[in-house]
């Protein structure tokens, strides 16, 4: 197969940032994706519905003419989050999910949750009204090895939390381990997981290939090869509990290429091309649409998109996109380290 038409995909985990960075990166997501779950880890974070509405307006104002894109807004859960504000945001249609960052787990997460008992009331309300919780699934205890933080989180935080609050609908975001995949598969309801493109393409060796490579560092950090293979199996299985969330997370190059570089891999410009490459390798191009365009809306109880995206396989490898130039500086695009022949060749609204 050298040409594949799918319904327009959505990105169920995306960092768009703000200001000049937002203006620079948004067009690369809105070109291909019809909707995206917008991560709220700005500085300061998006914690109230009023802040979410203002952020939504800034995103819409930065959208290029002719692009059809709907930002799905997310509230950043803090120990001070008010259940009534969350419910009002959900009822008005503004809020699609709430994001749980364990405090200190990743970029701009210091305002996240330390004491889970302080957010029980909000989570119970969310279970009542059916509002999904997006979870950054890593423990923050520095005594836990960084490569084990997801597996330990499942056992010590997520599973007890889901038992305490039955009916809470949870997305285990950017799952990176076989343990995570197995945990999701073992649940009958109220749990799904997003998978990034980069975690399907690289394992942890990429971070150290011939020297330290900051553009392959993200959180959760890429794991061993066996985990990458488990993610590939889950993504290409057609199982409706797994769907695409790129976690495209732009940082300007000086913030990555330095003594203490930020976590985040920027994949928006070539996410769909890389994904087609992965699904072709797995003999699963017929299931790409489910992963990128159908399973996510089904979980979020939204209709799939009406428009279409055409992916084409070229005879020659398609070069990795150039750095994206933003008003804040350049941002390096994910290099999958293998030749990719796929490209997005057409888009219809
Ligand atoms: C994200 C960021 O840069 O905001 N970084 C990352 O490595 N994925 C935060 C996150 O999603 O963990
Ligand atoms: Zn993220």
mmCIF file with all atom_site columns, C-alpha atoms in Angstrom, residues 31-176:
data_model
loop_
_atom_site.group_PDB
_atom_site.id
_atom_site.type_symbol
_atom_site.label_atom_id
_atom_site.label_alt_id
_atom_site.label_comp_id
_atom_site.label_asym_id
_atom_site.label_entity_id
_atom_site.label_seq_id
_atom_site.pdbx_PDB_ins_code
_atom_site.Cartn_x
_atom_site.Cartn_y
_atom_site.Cartn_z
_atom_site.occupancy
_atom_site.B_iso_or_equiv
_atom_site.pdbx_formal_charge
_atom_site.auth_seq_id
_atom_site.auth_comp_id
_atom_site.auth_asym_id
_atom_site.auth_atom_id
_atom_site.pdbx_PDB_model_num
ATOM 1   C CA . UNK A 1 31  ? -2.547  21.284 9.815  1.00 0.00 ? 31  UNK A CA 1
ATOM 2   C CA . UNK A 1 32  ? -3.074  17.586 10.475 1.00 0.00 ? 32  UNK A CA 1
ATOM 3   C CA . UNK A 1 33  ? -5.097  17.272 13.674 1.00 0.00 ? 33  UNK A CA 1
ATOM 4   C CA . UNK A 1 34  ? -8.718  18.379 13.952 1.00 0.00 ? 34  UNK A CA 1
ATOM 5   C CA . UNK A 1 35  ? -8.780  18.512 17.747 1.00 0.00 ? 35  UNK A CA 1
ATOM 6   C CA . UNK A 1 36  ? -6.317  18.214 20.575 1.00 0.00 ? 36  UNK A CA 1
ATOM 7   C CA . UNK A 1 37  ? -6.360  17.841 24.325 1.00 0.00 ? 37  UNK A CA 1
ATOM 8   C CA . UNK A 1 38  ? -4.406  20.930 25.364 1.00 0.00 ? 38  UNK A CA 1
ATOM 9   C CA . UNK A 1 39  ? -2.054  20.420 28.266 1.00 0.00 ? 39  UNK A CA 1
ATOM 10  C CA . UNK A 1 40  ? -2.468  23.067 30.975 1.00 0.00 ? 40  UNK A CA 1
ATOM 11  C CA . UNK A 1 41  ? 1.127   23.154 32.313 1.00 0.00 ? 41  UNK A CA 1
ATOM 12  C CA . UNK A 1 42  ? 1.733   26.789 31.430 1.00 0.00 ? 42  UNK A CA 1
ATOM 13  C CA . UNK A 1 43  ? 3.530   29.138 33.796 1.00 0.00 ? 43  UNK A CA 1
ATOM 14  C CA . UNK A 1 44  ? 1.331   29.827 35.752 1.00 0.00 ? 44  UNK A CA 1
ATOM 15  C CA . UNK A 1 45  ? -0.789  26.724 35.076 1.00 0.00 ? 45  UNK A CA 1
ATOM 16  C CA . UNK A 1 46  ? -4.370  26.747 33.780 1.00 0.00 ? 46  UNK A CA 1
ATOM 17  C CA . UNK A 1 47  ? -6.227  25.983 36.999 1.00 0.00 ? 47  UNK A CA 1
ATOM 18  C CA . UNK A 1 48  ? -9.608  27.708 36.666 1.00 0.00 ? 48  UNK A CA 1
ATOM 19  C CA . UNK A 1 49  ? -12.281 27.660 33.988 1.00 0.00 ? 49  UNK A CA 1
ATOM 20  C CA . UNK A 1 50  ? -11.743 31.395 33.511 1.00 0.00 ? 50  UNK A CA 1
ATOM 21  C CA . UNK A 1 51  ? -8.067  30.769 32.741 1.00 0.00 ? 51  UNK A CA 1
ATOM 22  C CA . UNK A 1 52  ? -8.998  27.893 30.420 1.00 0.00 ? 52  UNK A CA 1
ATOM 23  C CA . UNK A 1 53  ? -11.411 30.097 28.487 1.00 0.00 ? 53  UNK A CA 1
ATOM 24  C CA . UNK A 1 54  ? -8.792  32.849 28.151 1.00 0.00 ? 54  UNK A CA 1
ATOM 25  C CA . UNK A 1 55  ? -6.200  30.309 26.967 1.00 0.00 ? 55  UNK A CA 1
ATOM 26  C CA . UNK A 1 56  ? -8.686  28.843 24.472 1.00 0.00 ? 56  UNK A CA 1
ATOM 27  C CA . UNK A 1 57  ? -9.202  32.332 23.034 1.00 0.00 ? 57  UNK A CA 1
ATOM 28  C CA . UNK A 1 58  ? -5.436  32.837 22.679 1.00 0.00 ? 58  UNK A CA 1
ATOM 29  C CA . UNK A 1 59  ? -5.151  29.518 20.827 1.00 0.00 ? 59  UNK A CA 1
ATOM 30  C CA . UNK A 1 60  ? -7.995  30.395 18.469 1.00 0.00 ? 60  UNK A CA 1
ATOM 31  C CA . UNK A 1 61  ? -6.462  33.823 17.848 1.00 0.00 ? 61  UNK A CA 1
ATOM 32  C CA . UNK A 1 62  ? -3.146  32.169 16.871 1.00 0.00 ? 62  UNK A CA 1
ATOM 33  C CA . UNK A 1 63  ? -4.771  29.720 14.453 1.00 0.00 ? 63  UNK A CA 1
ATOM 34  C CA . UNK A 1 64  ? -3.772  30.249 10.791 1.00 0.00 ? 64  UNK A CA 1
ATOM 35  C CA . UNK A 1 65  ? -6.589  31.231 8.433  1.00 0.00 ? 65  UNK A CA 1
ATOM 36  C CA . UNK A 1 66  ? -8.202  28.211 6.833  1.00 0.00 ? 66  UNK A CA 1
ATOM 37  C CA . UNK A 1 67  ? -7.160  25.768 9.561  1.00 0.00 ? 67  UNK A CA 1
ATOM 38  C CA . UNK A 1 68  ? -10.032 23.895 11.150 1.00 0.00 ? 68  UNK A CA 1
ATOM 39  C CA . UNK A 1 69  ? -8.931  23.032 14.697 1.00 0.00 ? 69  UNK A CA 1
ATOM 40  C CA . UNK A 1 70  ? -10.728 22.730 18.013 1.00 0.00 ? 70  UNK A CA 1
ATOM 41  C CA . UNK A 1 71  ? -8.702  22.975 21.225 1.00 0.00 ? 71  UNK A CA 1
ATOM 42  C CA . UNK A 1 72  ? -10.160 20.738 23.936 1.00 0.00 ? 72  UNK A CA 1
ATOM 43  C CA . UNK A 1 73  ? -9.389  22.469 27.196 1.00 0.00 ? 73  UNK A CA 1
ATOM 44  C CA . UNK A 1 74  ? -8.025  20.816 30.306 1.00 0.00 ? 74  UNK A CA 1
ATOM 45  C CA . UNK A 1 75  ? -7.805  22.039 33.888 1.00 0.00 ? 75  UNK A CA 1
ATOM 46  C CA . UNK A 1 76  ? -4.641  21.509 35.911 1.00 0.00 ? 76  UNK A CA 1
ATOM 47  C CA . UNK A 1 77  ? -5.618  19.796 39.149 1.00 0.00 ? 77  UNK A CA 1
ATOM 48  C CA . UNK A 1 78  ? -4.252  21.369 42.326 1.00 0.00 ? 78  UNK A CA 1
ATOM 49  C CA . UNK A 1 79  ? -4.986  20.747 45.967 1.00 0.00 ? 79  UNK A CA 1
ATOM 50  C CA . UNK A 1 80  ? -7.083  23.926 45.829 1.00 0.00 ? 80  UNK A CA 1
ATOM 51  C CA . UNK A 1 81  ? -9.228  23.023 42.798 1.00 0.00 ? 81  UNK A CA 1
ATOM 52  C CA . UNK A 1 82  ? -12.943 23.658 43.433 1.00 0.00 ? 82  UNK A CA 1
ATOM 53  C CA . UNK A 1 83  ? -15.319 20.854 42.399 1.00 0.00 ? 83  UNK A CA 1
ATOM 54  C CA . UNK A 1 84  ? -18.035 23.388 41.499 1.00 0.00 ? 84  UNK A CA 1
ATOM 55  C CA . UNK A 1 85  ? -15.752 25.270 39.099 1.00 0.00 ? 85  UNK A CA 1
ATOM 56  C CA . UNK A 1 86  ? -14.756 22.012 37.418 1.00 0.00 ? 86  UNK A CA 1
ATOM 57  C CA . UNK A 1 87  ? -18.359 20.911 37.053 1.00 0.00 ? 87  UNK A CA 1
ATOM 58  C CA . UNK A 1 88  ? -19.453 24.305 35.697 1.00 0.00 ? 88  UNK A CA 1
ATOM 59  C CA . UNK A 1 89  ? -16.647 24.174 33.108 1.00 0.00 ? 89  UNK A CA 1
ATOM 60  C CA . UNK A 1 90  ? -17.694 20.695 32.063 1.00 0.00 ? 90  UNK A CA 1
ATOM 61  C CA . UNK A 1 91  ? -21.400 21.564 31.854 1.00 0.00 ? 91  UNK A CA 1
ATOM 62  C CA . UNK A 1 92  ? -20.683 24.618 29.712 1.00 0.00 ? 92  UNK A CA 1
ATOM 63  C CA . UNK A 1 93  ? -18.769 22.455 27.220 1.00 0.00 ? 93  UNK A CA 1
ATOM 64  C CA . UNK A 1 94  ? -15.472 24.278 27.825 1.00 0.00 ? 94  UNK A CA 1
ATOM 65  C CA . UNK A 1 95  ? -13.654 21.589 29.804 1.00 0.00 ? 95  UNK A CA 1
ATOM 66  C CA . UNK A 1 96  ? -12.958 18.153 28.319 1.00 0.00 ? 96  UNK A CA 1
ATOM 67  C CA . UNK A 1 97  ? -10.679 16.734 31.017 1.00 0.00 ? 97  UNK A CA 1
ATOM 68  C CA . UNK A 1 98  ? -8.741  17.467 34.197 1.00 0.00 ? 98  UNK A CA 1
ATOM 69  C CA . UNK A 1 99  ? -5.022  16.784 34.408 1.00 0.00 ? 99  UNK A CA 1
ATOM 70  C CA . UNK A 1 100 ? -3.303  15.184 37.354 1.00 0.00 ? 100 UNK A CA 1
ATOM 71  C CA . UNK A 1 101 ? 0.393   15.926 37.695 1.00 0.00 ? 101 UNK A CA 1
ATOM 72  C CA . UNK A 1 102 ? 2.018   14.431 40.758 1.00 0.00 ? 102 UNK A CA 1
ATOM 73  C CA . UNK A 1 103 ? 3.920   17.463 42.112 1.00 0.00 ? 103 UNK A CA 1
ATOM 74  C CA . UNK A 1 104 ? 7.425   17.509 40.659 1.00 0.00 ? 104 UNK A CA 1
ATOM 75  C CA . UNK A 1 105 ? 6.873   14.717 38.116 1.00 0.00 ? 105 UNK A CA 1
ATOM 76  C CA . UNK A 1 106 ? 7.708   16.744 35.006 1.00 0.00 ? 106 UNK A CA 1
ATOM 77  C CA . UNK A 1 107 ? 7.981   20.190 33.355 1.00 0.00 ? 107 UNK A CA 1
ATOM 78  C CA . UNK A 1 108 ? 5.944   22.818 35.266 1.00 0.00 ? 108 UNK A CA 1
ATOM 79  C CA . UNK A 1 109 ? 4.343   20.336 37.639 1.00 0.00 ? 109 UNK A CA 1
ATOM 80  C CA . UNK A 1 110 ? 5.355   21.903 40.957 1.00 0.00 ? 110 UNK A CA 1
ATOM 81  C CA . UNK A 1 111 ? 1.759   23.103 41.486 1.00 0.00 ? 111 UNK A CA 1
ATOM 82  C CA . UNK A 1 112 ? 0.468   19.543 41.131 1.00 0.00 ? 112 UNK A CA 1
ATOM 83  C CA . UNK A 1 113 ? -0.834  17.137 43.734 1.00 0.00 ? 113 UNK A CA 1
ATOM 84  C CA . UNK A 1 114 ? 1.187   16.066 46.797 1.00 0.00 ? 114 UNK A CA 1
ATOM 85  C CA . UNK A 1 115 ? -1.555  14.844 49.102 1.00 0.00 ? 115 UNK A CA 1
ATOM 86  C CA . UNK A 1 116 ? -4.159  12.867 47.176 1.00 0.00 ? 116 UNK A CA 1
ATOM 87  C CA . UNK A 1 117 ? -6.677  13.092 50.034 1.00 0.00 ? 117 UNK A CA 1
ATOM 88  C CA . UNK A 1 118 ? -6.981  16.814 49.210 1.00 0.00 ? 118 UNK A CA 1
ATOM 89  C CA . UNK A 1 119 ? -8.392  16.117 45.737 1.00 0.00 ? 119 UNK A CA 1
ATOM 90  C CA . UNK A 1 120 ? -10.829 13.335 46.627 1.00 0.00 ? 120 UNK A CA 1
ATOM 91  C CA . UNK A 1 121 ? -13.877 15.609 46.545 1.00 0.00 ? 121 UNK A CA 1
ATOM 92  C CA . UNK A 1 122 ? -13.040 16.871 43.033 1.00 0.00 ? 122 UNK A CA 1
ATOM 93  C CA . UNK A 1 123 ? -12.347 13.368 41.754 1.00 0.00 ? 123 UNK A CA 1
ATOM 94  C CA . UNK A 1 124 ? -15.615 12.083 43.214 1.00 0.00 ? 124 UNK A CA 1
ATOM 95  C CA . UNK A 1 125 ? -17.478 14.859 41.453 1.00 0.00 ? 125 UNK A CA 1
ATOM 96  C CA . UNK A 1 126 ? -15.726 13.999 38.201 1.00 0.00 ? 126 UNK A CA 1
ATOM 97  C CA . UNK A 1 127 ? -16.750 10.352 38.575 1.00 0.00 ? 127 UNK A CA 1
ATOM 98  C CA . UNK A 1 128 ? -20.328 11.492 39.140 1.00 0.00 ? 128 UNK A CA 1
ATOM 99  C CA . UNK A 1 129 ? -20.492 13.667 36.025 1.00 0.00 ? 129 UNK A CA 1
ATOM 100 C CA . UNK A 1 130 ? -18.297 11.472 33.777 1.00 0.00 ? 130 UNK A CA 1
ATOM 101 C CA . UNK A 1 131 ? -15.451 13.954 33.310 1.00 0.00 ? 131 UNK A CA 1
ATOM 102 C CA . UNK A 1 132 ? -12.167 12.151 32.465 1.00 0.00 ? 132 UNK A CA 1
ATOM 103 C CA . UNK A 1 133 ? -8.980  12.520 34.498 1.00 0.00 ? 133 UNK A CA 1
ATOM 104 C CA . UNK A 1 134 ? -5.760  12.582 32.452 1.00 0.00 ? 134 UNK A CA 1
ATOM 105 C CA . UNK A 1 135 ? -2.938  11.193 34.541 1.00 0.00 ? 135 UNK A CA 1
ATOM 106 C CA . UNK A 1 136 ? 0.805   11.703 34.347 1.00 0.00 ? 136 UNK A CA 1
ATOM 107 C CA . UNK A 1 137 ? 1.591   8.256  35.695 1.00 0.00 ? 137 UNK A CA 1
ATOM 108 C CA . UNK A 1 138 ? 4.924   8.517  37.462 1.00 0.00 ? 138 UNK A CA 1
ATOM 109 C CA . UNK A 1 139 ? 5.827   8.592  41.130 1.00 0.00 ? 139 UNK A CA 1
ATOM 110 C CA . UNK A 1 140 ? 8.123   11.410 42.161 1.00 0.00 ? 140 UNK A CA 1
ATOM 111 C CA . UNK A 1 141 ? 10.028  9.730  44.998 1.00 0.00 ? 141 UNK A CA 1
ATOM 112 C CA . UNK A 1 142 ? 13.693  10.319 44.125 1.00 0.00 ? 142 UNK A CA 1
ATOM 113 C CA . UNK A 1 143 ? 14.483  6.952  45.716 1.00 0.00 ? 143 UNK A CA 1
ATOM 114 C CA . UNK A 1 144 ? 12.594  5.210  42.891 1.00 0.00 ? 144 UNK A CA 1
ATOM 115 C CA . UNK A 1 145 ? 14.704  4.628  39.782 1.00 0.00 ? 145 UNK A CA 1
ATOM 116 C CA . UNK A 1 146 ? 13.551  6.888  36.933 1.00 0.00 ? 146 UNK A CA 1
ATOM 117 C CA . UNK A 1 147 ? 12.940  3.882  34.669 1.00 0.00 ? 147 UNK A CA 1
ATOM 118 C CA . UNK A 1 148 ? 10.636  2.305  37.300 1.00 0.00 ? 148 UNK A CA 1
ATOM 119 C CA . UNK A 1 149 ? 8.522   5.337  38.132 1.00 0.00 ? 149 UNK A CA 1
ATOM 120 C CA . UNK A 1 150 ? 5.602   4.400  35.894 1.00 0.00 ? 150 UNK A CA 1
ATOM 121 C CA . UNK A 1 151 ? 5.339   0.790  37.042 1.00 0.00 ? 151 UNK A CA 1
ATOM 122 C CA . UNK A 1 152 ? 5.506   1.847  40.702 1.00 0.00 ? 152 UNK A CA 1
ATOM 123 C CA . UNK A 1 153 ? 2.852   4.521  40.104 1.00 0.00 ? 153 UNK A CA 1
ATOM 124 C CA . UNK A 1 154 ? 0.383   1.962  38.760 1.00 0.00 ? 154 UNK A CA 1
ATOM 125 C CA . UNK A 1 155 ? 0.666   -0.152 41.868 1.00 0.00 ? 155 UNK A CA 1
ATOM 126 C CA . UNK A 1 156 ? 0.998   2.444  44.572 1.00 0.00 ? 156 UNK A CA 1
ATOM 127 C CA . UNK A 1 157 ? -1.088  5.344  43.233 1.00 0.00 ? 157 UNK A CA 1
ATOM 128 C CA . UNK A 1 158 ? -3.312  4.606  40.251 1.00 0.00 ? 158 UNK A CA 1
ATOM 129 C CA . UNK A 1 159 ? -4.815  1.299  41.230 1.00 0.00 ? 159 UNK A CA 1
ATOM 130 C CA . UNK A 1 160 ? -5.636  2.367  44.815 1.00 0.00 ? 160 UNK A CA 1
ATOM 131 C CA . UNK A 1 161 ? -7.052  5.655  43.478 1.00 0.00 ? 161 UNK A CA 1
ATOM 132 C CA . UNK A 1 162 ? -9.337  3.887  40.999 1.00 0.00 ? 162 UNK A CA 1
ATOM 133 C CA . UNK A 1 163 ? -10.556 1.544  43.734 1.00 0.00 ? 163 UNK A CA 1
ATOM 134 C CA . UNK A 1 164 ? -11.247 4.466  46.060 1.00 0.00 ? 164 UNK A CA 1
ATOM 135 C CA . UNK A 1 165 ? -13.218 6.349  43.417 1.00 0.00 ? 165 UNK A CA 1
ATOM 136 C CA . UNK A 1 166 ? -15.171 3.821  41.379 1.00 0.00 ? 166 UNK A CA 1
ATOM 137 C CA . UNK A 1 167 ? -16.517 5.163  38.118 1.00 0.00 ? 167 UNK A CA 1
ATOM 138 C CA . UNK A 1 168 ? -13.736 7.724  37.701 1.00 0.00 ? 168 UNK A CA 1
ATOM 139 C CA . UNK A 1 169 ? -12.812 7.713  34.004 1.00 0.00 ? 169 UNK A CA 1
ATOM 140 C CA . UNK A 1 170 ? -9.027  7.803  33.648 1.00 0.00 ? 170 UNK A CA 1
ATOM 141 C CA . UNK A 1 171 ? -6.594  8.217  30.780 1.00 0.00 ? 171 UNK A CA 1
ATOM 142 C CA . UNK A 1 172 ? -3.163  6.865  31.618 1.00 0.00 ? 172 UNK A CA 1
ATOM 143 C CA . UNK A 1 173 ? -1.192  9.259  29.488 1.00 0.00 ? 173 UNK A CA 1
ATOM 144 C CA . UNK A 1 174 ? 1.897   8.546  27.412 1.00 0.00 ? 174 UNK A CA 1
ATOM 145 C CA . UNK A 1 175 ? 2.142   4.984  28.672 1.00 0.00 ? 175 UNK A CA 1
ATOM 146 C CA . UNK A 1 176 ? 5.724   3.743  28.255 1.00 0.00 ? 176 UNK A CA 1
#
